[in-house]
Short mmCIF file of C-alpha atoms in Angstrom, two decimals:
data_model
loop_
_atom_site.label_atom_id
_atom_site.label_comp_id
_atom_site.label_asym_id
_atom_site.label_seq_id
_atom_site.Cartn_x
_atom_site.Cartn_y
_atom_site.Cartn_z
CA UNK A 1 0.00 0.00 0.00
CA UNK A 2 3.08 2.42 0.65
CA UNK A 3 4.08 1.74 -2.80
CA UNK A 4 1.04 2.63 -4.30
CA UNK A 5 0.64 5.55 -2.26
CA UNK A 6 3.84 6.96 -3.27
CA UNK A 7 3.16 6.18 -7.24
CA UNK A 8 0.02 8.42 -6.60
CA UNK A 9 1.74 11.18 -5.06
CA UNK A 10 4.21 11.44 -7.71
CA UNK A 11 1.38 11.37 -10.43
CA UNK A 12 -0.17 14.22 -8.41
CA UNK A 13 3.28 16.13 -8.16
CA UNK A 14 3.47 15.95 -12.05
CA UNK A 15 -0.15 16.86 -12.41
CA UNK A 16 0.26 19.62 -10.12
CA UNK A 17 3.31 20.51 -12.04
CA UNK A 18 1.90 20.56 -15.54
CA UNK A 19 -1.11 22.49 -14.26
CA UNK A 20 1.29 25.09 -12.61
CA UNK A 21 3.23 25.37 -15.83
CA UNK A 22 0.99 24.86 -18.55
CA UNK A 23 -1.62 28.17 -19.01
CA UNK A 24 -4.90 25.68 -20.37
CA UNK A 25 -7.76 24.13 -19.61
CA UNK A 26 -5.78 20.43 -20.45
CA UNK A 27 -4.02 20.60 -17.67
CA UNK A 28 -7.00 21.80 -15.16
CA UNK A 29 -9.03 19.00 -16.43
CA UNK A 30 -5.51 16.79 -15.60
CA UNK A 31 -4.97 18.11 -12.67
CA UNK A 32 -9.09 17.81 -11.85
CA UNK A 33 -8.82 14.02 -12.60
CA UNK A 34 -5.91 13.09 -10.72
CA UNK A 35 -7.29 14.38 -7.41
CA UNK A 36 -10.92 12.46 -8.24
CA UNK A 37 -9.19 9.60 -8.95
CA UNK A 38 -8.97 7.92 -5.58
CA UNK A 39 -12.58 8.44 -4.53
CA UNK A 40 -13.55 7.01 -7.98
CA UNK A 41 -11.28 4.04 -7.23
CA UNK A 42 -12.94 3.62 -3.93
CA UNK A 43 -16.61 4.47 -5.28
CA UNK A 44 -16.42 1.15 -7.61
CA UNK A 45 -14.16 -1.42 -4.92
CA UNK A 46 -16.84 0.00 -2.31
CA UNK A 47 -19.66 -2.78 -3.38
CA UNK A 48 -17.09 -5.75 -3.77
CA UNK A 49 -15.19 -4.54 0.14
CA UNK A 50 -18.47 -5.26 1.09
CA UNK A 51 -20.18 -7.72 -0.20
CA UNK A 52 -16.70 -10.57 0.61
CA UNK A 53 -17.91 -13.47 2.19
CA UNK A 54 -15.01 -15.48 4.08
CA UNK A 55 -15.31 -19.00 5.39
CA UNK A 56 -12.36 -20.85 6.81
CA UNK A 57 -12.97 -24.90 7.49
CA UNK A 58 -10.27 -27.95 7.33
CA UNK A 59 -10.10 -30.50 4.78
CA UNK A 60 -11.56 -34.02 5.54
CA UNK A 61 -14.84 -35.46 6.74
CA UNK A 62 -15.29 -33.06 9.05
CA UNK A 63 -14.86 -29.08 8.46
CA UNK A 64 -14.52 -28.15 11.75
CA UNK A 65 -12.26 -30.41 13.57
CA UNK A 66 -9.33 -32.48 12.79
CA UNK A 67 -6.98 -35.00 13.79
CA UNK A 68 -3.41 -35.50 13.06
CA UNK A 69 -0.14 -36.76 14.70
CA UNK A 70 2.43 -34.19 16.60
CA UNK A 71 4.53 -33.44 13.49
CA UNK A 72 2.09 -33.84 10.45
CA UNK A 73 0.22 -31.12 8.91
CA UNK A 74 -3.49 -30.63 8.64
CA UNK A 75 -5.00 -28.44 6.10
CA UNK A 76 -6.14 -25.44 6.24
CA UNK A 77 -8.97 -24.52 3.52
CA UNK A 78 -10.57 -20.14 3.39
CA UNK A 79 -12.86 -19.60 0.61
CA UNK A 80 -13.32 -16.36 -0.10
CA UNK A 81 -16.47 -14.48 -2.68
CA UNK A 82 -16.96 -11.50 -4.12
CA UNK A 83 -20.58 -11.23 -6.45
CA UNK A 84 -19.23 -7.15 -7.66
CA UNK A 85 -17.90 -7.59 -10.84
CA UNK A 86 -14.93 -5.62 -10.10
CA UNK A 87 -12.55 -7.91 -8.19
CA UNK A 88 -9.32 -6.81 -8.42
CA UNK A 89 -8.90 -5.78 -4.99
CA UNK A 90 -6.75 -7.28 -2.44
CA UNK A 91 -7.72 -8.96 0.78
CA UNK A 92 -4.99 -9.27 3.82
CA UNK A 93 -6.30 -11.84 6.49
CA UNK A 94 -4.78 -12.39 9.65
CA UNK A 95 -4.60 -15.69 11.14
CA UNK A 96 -4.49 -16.96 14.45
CA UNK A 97 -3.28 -20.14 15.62
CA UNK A 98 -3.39 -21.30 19.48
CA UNK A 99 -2.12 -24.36 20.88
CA UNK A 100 -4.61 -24.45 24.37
CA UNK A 101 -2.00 -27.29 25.69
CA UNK A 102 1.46 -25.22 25.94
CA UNK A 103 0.14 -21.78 25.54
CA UNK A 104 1.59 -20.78 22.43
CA UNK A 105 0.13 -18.66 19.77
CA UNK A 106 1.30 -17.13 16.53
CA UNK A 107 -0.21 -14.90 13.90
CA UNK A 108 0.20 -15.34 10.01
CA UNK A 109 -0.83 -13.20 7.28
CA UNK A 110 -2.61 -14.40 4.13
CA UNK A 111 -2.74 -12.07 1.28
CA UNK A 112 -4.60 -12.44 -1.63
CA UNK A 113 -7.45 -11.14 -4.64
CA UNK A 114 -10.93 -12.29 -4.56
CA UNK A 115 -12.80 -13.30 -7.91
CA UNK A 116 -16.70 -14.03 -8.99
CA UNK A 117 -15.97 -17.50 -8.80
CA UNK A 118 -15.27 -19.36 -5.60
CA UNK A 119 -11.40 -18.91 -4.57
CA UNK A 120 -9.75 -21.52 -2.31
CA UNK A 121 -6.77 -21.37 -0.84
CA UNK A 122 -5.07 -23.91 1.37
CA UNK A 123 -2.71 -23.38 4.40
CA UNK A 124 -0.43 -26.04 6.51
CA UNK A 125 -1.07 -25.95 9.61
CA UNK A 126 1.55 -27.99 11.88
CA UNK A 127 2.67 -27.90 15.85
CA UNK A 128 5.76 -29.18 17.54
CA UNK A 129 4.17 -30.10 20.78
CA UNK A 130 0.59 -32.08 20.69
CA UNK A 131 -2.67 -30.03 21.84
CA UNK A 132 -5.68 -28.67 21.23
CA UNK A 133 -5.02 -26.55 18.18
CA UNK A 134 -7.61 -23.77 17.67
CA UNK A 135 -7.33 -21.57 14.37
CA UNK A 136 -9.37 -18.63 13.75
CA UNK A 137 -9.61 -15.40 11.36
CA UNK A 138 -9.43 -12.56 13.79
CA UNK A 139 -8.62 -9.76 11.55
CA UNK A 140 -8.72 -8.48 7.97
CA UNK A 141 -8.95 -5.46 5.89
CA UNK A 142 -9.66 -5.00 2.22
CA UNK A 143 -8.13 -2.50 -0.41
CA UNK A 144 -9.54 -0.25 -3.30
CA UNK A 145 -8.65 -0.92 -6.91
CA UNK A 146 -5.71 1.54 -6.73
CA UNK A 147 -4.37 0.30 -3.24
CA UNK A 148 -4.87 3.88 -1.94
CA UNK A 149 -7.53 2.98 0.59
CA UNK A 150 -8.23 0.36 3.21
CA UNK A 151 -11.46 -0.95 5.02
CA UNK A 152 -11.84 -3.34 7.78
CA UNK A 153 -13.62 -6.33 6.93
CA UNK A 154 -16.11 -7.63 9.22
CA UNK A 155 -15.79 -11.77 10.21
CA UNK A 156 -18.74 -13.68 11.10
CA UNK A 157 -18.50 -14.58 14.78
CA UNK A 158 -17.92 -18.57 13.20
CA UNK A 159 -16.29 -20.71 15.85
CA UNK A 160 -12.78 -21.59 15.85
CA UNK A 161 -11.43 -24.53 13.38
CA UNK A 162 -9.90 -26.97 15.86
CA UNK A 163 -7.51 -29.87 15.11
CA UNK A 164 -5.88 -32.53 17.57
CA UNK A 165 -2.50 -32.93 17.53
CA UNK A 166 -2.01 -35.98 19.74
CA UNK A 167 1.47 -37.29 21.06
CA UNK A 168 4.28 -39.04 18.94
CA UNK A 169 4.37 -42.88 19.40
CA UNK A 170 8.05 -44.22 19.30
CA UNK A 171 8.72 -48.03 18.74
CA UNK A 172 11.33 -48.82 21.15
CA UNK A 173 12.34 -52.68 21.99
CA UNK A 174 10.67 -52.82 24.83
CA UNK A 175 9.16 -56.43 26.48
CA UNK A 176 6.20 -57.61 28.48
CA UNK A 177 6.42 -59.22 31.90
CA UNK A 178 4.57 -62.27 33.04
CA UNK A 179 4.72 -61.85 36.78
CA UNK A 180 2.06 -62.75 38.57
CA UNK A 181 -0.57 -61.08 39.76
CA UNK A 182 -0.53 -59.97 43.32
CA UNK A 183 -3.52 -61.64 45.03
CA UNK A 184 -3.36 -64.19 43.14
CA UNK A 185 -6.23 -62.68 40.72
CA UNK A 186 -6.87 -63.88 37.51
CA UNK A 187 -7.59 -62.16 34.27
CA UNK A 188 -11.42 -60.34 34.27
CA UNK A 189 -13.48 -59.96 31.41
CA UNK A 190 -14.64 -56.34 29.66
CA UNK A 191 -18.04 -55.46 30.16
CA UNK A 192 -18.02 -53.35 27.70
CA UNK A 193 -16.92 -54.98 24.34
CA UNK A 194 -16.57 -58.25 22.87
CA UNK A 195 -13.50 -60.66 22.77
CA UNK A 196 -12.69 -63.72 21.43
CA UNK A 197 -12.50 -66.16 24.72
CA UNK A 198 -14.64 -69.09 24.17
CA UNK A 199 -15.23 -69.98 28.28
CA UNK A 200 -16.86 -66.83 28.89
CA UNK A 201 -19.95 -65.10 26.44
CA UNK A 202 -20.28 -61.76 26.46
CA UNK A 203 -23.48 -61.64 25.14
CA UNK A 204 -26.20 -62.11 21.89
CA UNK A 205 -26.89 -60.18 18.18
CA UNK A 206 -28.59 -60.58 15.40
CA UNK A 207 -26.52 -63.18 12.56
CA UNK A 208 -24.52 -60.70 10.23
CA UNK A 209 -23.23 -61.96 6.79
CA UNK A 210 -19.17 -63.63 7.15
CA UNK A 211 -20.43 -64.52 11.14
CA UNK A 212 -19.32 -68.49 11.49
CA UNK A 213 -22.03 -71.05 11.78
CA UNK A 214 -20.15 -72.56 15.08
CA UNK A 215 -21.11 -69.44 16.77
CA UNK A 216 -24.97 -69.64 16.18
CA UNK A 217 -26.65 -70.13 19.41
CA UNK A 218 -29.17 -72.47 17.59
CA UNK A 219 -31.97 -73.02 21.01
CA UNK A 220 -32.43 -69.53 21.04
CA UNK A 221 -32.87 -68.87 17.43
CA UNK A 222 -35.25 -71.41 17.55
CA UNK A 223 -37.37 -69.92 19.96
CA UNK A 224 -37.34 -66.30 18.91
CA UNK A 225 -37.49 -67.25 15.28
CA UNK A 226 -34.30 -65.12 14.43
CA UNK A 227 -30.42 -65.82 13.93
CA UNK A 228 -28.62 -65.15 17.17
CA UNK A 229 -25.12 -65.21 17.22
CA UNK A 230 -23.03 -65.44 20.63
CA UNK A 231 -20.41 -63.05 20.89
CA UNK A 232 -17.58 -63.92 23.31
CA UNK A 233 -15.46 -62.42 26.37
CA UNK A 234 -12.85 -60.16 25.82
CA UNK A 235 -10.69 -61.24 28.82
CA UNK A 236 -9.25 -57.59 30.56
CA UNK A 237 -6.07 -57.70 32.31
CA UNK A 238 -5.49 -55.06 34.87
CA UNK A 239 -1.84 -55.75 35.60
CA UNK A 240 -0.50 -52.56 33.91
CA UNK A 241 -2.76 -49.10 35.55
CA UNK A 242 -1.00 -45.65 34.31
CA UNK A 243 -2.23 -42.93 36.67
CA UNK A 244 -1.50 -38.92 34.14
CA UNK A 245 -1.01 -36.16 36.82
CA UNK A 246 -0.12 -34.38 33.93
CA UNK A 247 2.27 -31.11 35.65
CA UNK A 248 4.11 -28.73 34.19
CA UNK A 249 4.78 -26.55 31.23
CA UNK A 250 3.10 -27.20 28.11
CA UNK A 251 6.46 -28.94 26.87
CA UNK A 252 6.84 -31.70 29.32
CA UNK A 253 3.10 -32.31 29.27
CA UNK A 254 3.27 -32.65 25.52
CA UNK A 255 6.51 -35.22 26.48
CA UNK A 256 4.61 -37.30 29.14
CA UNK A 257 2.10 -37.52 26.79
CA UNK A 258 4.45 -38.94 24.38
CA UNK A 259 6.12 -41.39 26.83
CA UNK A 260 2.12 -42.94 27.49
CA UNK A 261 1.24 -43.42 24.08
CA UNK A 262 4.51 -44.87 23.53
CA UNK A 263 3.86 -47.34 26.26
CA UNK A 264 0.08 -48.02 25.75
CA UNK A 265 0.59 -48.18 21.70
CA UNK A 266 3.24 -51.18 22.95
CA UNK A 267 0.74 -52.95 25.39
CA UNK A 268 -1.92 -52.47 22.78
CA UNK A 269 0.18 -54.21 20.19
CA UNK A 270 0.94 -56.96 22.32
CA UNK A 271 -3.18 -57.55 22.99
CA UNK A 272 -2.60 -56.31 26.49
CA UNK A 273 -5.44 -54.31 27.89
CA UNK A 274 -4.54 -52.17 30.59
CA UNK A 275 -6.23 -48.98 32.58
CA UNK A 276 -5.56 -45.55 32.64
CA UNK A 277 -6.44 -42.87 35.31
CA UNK A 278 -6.92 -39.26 34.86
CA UNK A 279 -8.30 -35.81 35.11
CA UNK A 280 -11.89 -36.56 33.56
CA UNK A 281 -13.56 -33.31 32.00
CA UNK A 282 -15.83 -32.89 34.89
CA UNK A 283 -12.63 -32.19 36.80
CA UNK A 284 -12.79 -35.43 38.95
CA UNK A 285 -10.69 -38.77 39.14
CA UNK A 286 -11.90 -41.14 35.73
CA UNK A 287 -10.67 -44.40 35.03
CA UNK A 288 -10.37 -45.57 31.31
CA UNK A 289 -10.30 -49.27 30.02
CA UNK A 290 -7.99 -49.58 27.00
CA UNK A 291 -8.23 -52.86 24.82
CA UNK A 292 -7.91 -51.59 21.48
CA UNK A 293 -5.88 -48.74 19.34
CA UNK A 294 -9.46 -46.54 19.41
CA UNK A 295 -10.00 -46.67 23.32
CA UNK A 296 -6.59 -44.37 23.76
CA UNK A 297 -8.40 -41.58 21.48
CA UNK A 298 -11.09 -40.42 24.00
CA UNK A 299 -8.71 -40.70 26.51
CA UNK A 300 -6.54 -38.26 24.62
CA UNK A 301 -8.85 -35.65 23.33
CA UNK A 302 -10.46 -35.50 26.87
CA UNK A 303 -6.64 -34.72 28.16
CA UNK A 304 -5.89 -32.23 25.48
CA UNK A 305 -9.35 -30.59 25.83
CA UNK A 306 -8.95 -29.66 29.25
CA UNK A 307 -6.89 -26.28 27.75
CA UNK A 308 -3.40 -26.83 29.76
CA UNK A 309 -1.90 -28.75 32.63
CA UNK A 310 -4.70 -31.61 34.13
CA UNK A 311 -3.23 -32.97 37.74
CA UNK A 312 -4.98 -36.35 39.23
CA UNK A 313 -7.80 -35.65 41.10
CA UNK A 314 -6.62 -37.14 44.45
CA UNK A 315 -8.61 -41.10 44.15
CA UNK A 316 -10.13 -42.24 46.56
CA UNK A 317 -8.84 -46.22 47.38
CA UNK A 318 -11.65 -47.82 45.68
CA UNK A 319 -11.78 -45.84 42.73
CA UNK A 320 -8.29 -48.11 42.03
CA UNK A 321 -9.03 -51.29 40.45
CA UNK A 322 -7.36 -53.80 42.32
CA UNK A 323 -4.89 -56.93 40.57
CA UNK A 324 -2.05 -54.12 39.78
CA UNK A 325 1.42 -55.74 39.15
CA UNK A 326 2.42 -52.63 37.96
CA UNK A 327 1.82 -49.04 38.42
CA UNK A 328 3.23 -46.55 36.11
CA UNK A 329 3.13 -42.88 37.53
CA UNK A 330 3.56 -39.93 35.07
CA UNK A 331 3.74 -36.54 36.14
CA UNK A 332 6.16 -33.19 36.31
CA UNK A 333 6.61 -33.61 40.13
CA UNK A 334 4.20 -35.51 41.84
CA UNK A 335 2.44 -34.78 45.10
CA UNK A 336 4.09 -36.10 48.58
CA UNK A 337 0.26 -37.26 49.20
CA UNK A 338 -0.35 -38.96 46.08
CA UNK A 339 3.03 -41.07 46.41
CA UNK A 340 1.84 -42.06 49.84
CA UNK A 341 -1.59 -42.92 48.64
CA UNK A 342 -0.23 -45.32 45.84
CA UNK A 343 2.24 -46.70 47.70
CA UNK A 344 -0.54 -47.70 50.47
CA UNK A 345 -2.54 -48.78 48.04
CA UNK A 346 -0.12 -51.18 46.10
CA UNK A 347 2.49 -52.25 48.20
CA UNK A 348 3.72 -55.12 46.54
CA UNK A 349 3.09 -53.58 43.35
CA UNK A 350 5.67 -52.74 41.12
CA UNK A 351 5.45 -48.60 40.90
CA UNK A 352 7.30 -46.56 38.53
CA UNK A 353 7.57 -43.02 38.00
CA UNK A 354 7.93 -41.30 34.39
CA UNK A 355 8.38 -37.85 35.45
CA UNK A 356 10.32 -34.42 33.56
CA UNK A 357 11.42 -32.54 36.89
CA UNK A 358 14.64 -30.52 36.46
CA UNK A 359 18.14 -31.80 36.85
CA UNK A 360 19.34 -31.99 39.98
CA UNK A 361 16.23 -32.53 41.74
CA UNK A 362 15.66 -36.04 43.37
CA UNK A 363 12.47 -37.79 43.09
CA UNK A 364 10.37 -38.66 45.59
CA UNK A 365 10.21 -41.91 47.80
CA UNK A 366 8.04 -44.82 47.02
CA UNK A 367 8.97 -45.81 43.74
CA UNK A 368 10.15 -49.28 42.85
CA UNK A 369 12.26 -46.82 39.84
CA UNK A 370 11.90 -43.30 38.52
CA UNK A 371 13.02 -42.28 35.04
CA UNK A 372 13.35 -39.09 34.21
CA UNK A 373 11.58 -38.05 30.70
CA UNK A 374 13.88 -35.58 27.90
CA UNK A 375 12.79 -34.50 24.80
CA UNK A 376 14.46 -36.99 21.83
CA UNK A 377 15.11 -39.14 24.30
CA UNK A 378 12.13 -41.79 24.45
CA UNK A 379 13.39 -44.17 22.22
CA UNK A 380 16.53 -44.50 24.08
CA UNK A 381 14.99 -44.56 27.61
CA UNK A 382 12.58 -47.33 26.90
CA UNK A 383 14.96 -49.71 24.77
CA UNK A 384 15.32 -53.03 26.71
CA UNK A 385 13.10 -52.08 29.24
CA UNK A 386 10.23 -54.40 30.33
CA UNK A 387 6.39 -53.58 31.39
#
């Protein structure tokens, strides 16, 4: 716009000088046009400044939110309108983009003409740390023809575009225990979904097409006059509970998120179920079962949802299952309380603690082992190290 403004200043000097110089009506009717110019400019980009429609959404099945891994990209789509058939004038767009996990924000600018037809134009968006990602237009102004003038556009009040950025999952060589149980408590069976163990039945549908005929409970379809088919237990193993007193900067959060879906992604693998206790959104102690890849996602969104650090609700004892053989603690620097309260609770458990306090500082007592959590450092930490 500088630029501009300066071209029209020197085609005003000259005008100015060839109507000082110049004894004629050419060079008053010059001199006239050069100083209507700009309002003519902004008399015909007036209807197209404000008639620009604006709408910002992501790509994939759903426009408003999306979900990616920490390090990949999601994109980014604004369509911008103009009906006025004069559409040559340029549209500057600020965007902002908050991560609600570690705080940070940053603004970009997009720059660009409008045209008659629908214009797209797609944007990466990408984080370094996984969150809540929340990206919104929250400014804009439009220009004449000539570049001379600028208006501020007006944004619908459209909610944010959000995308999840959840934690990195690392492959270390890591191994699976087979200690026993303390108690002497065997393996329990999900209430919730469907397994394959044949000595316990979860419970009865309707026959779908590719079911096997072995699994036809044949009495009841009898009676009810309608294919049944018995679905079977999906034994649960509690032996592995990970309690997220997630602490701390943004950063470490974003690491100690990395370290659990490391560690669940592993179990989870290996067709080990396992539990997972943390800040639910109602603010109070929640316990998650975990059998499958999909159970760690609304485990994760609730997490990342919560807008910054989410410490464990202090648990009361029975809201911990029982049958732990081991307890994996993550957190910036746990409570003296909480530590007590585990180790009461399991005390011939095996308890570690995954924690990112700062060098130097020691961790606290009743921990069977504490490892202390650094960025790039996962995959190292975890090699030849058994759950």
């Amino acid at each position: 716009m500088l630029r501009n403004r300066l071209c029209y200043g020197l085609v005003l000097l000259g005008t100015s000088l060839f109507f000082l110089c110049y004894d004629g009506y050419l060079s008053y009717y010059v001199f006239f046009l050069s100083l209507l110019l700009p309002l003519f400019s902004l008399v015909l980009s007036l209807p197209g400044m404000l008639l620009l429609r604006l709408e910002l959404s992501l790509s994939g099945p759903d426009p408003a939110l999306g979900r990616c891994r920490k390090g990949e990209a999601a994109t980014l789509r604004l369509t911008a309108r103009c009906p006025w058939f004069l559409t040559g004038s340029r549209v500057k767009l600020r965007l902002t983009v908050k991560n609600t996990l570690t705080g940070e924000r940053r603004r970009e600018w997009l720059v660009f003409s409008p045209s008659r037809e629908p214009l797209t134009i797609e944007h990466q968006v990408a984080s370094p740390h996984c969150g809540l990602v929340e990206c919104s237009l929250s400014r804009g102004k439009c220009c004449d023809l000539l570049g001379l003038f600028t208006l501020p556009l007006r944004l619908k009040k459209a909610p944010p575009c959000r995308v999840y950025f959840f934690p990195a999952v690392y492959r270390p060589a890591l191994a699976l225990g087979e200690q026993p149980l303390p108690g002497g408590e065997g393996d329990k069976y999900s209430p919730h979904k469907p397994g394959d163990d044949p000595t316990e039945l979860f419970g009865l549908r309707p026959y779908r097409e590719g079911d096997r005929l072995s699994r036809i409970h044949w009495k009841l379809s009898q009676k009810t006059g309608q294919t049944l088919v018995k679905e079977l237990g999906l034994p649960v193993s509690e032996r592995v509970l990970f309690l997220l007193d997630l602490t701390g900067p943004g950063e470490e959060i974003s690491l100690q998120l990395d370290a659990f879906a490391t560690l669940s992604g592993f179990l989870t693998d290996q067709g080990a179920a396992h539990r997972v206790g943390c800040r639910g959104k109602n603010g109070a102690f929640a316990l998650y079962e975990i059998a499958g890849p999909e159970d760690a996602l609304p485990v994760l969104e609730t997490l990342l949802s919560l807008g910054g650090a989410a410490p464990l609700p202090p648990p009361a004892p029975e809201d911990l299952p029982d049958g732990v053989a081991h307890l994996l603690l993550l957190s910036g620097h746990p409570e003296e309380s909480l530590c007590a309260l585990l180790q009461d609770r399991y005390p011939s458990a095996r308890r570690t603690l995954l924690w990112t306090g700062p060098e130097g500082a020691s961790p606290p007592a009743g921990f069977s082992q504490a490892l202390r959590l650094r960025p790039g450092q996962l995959t190292q930490l975890f090699n030849g190290w058994t759950l």
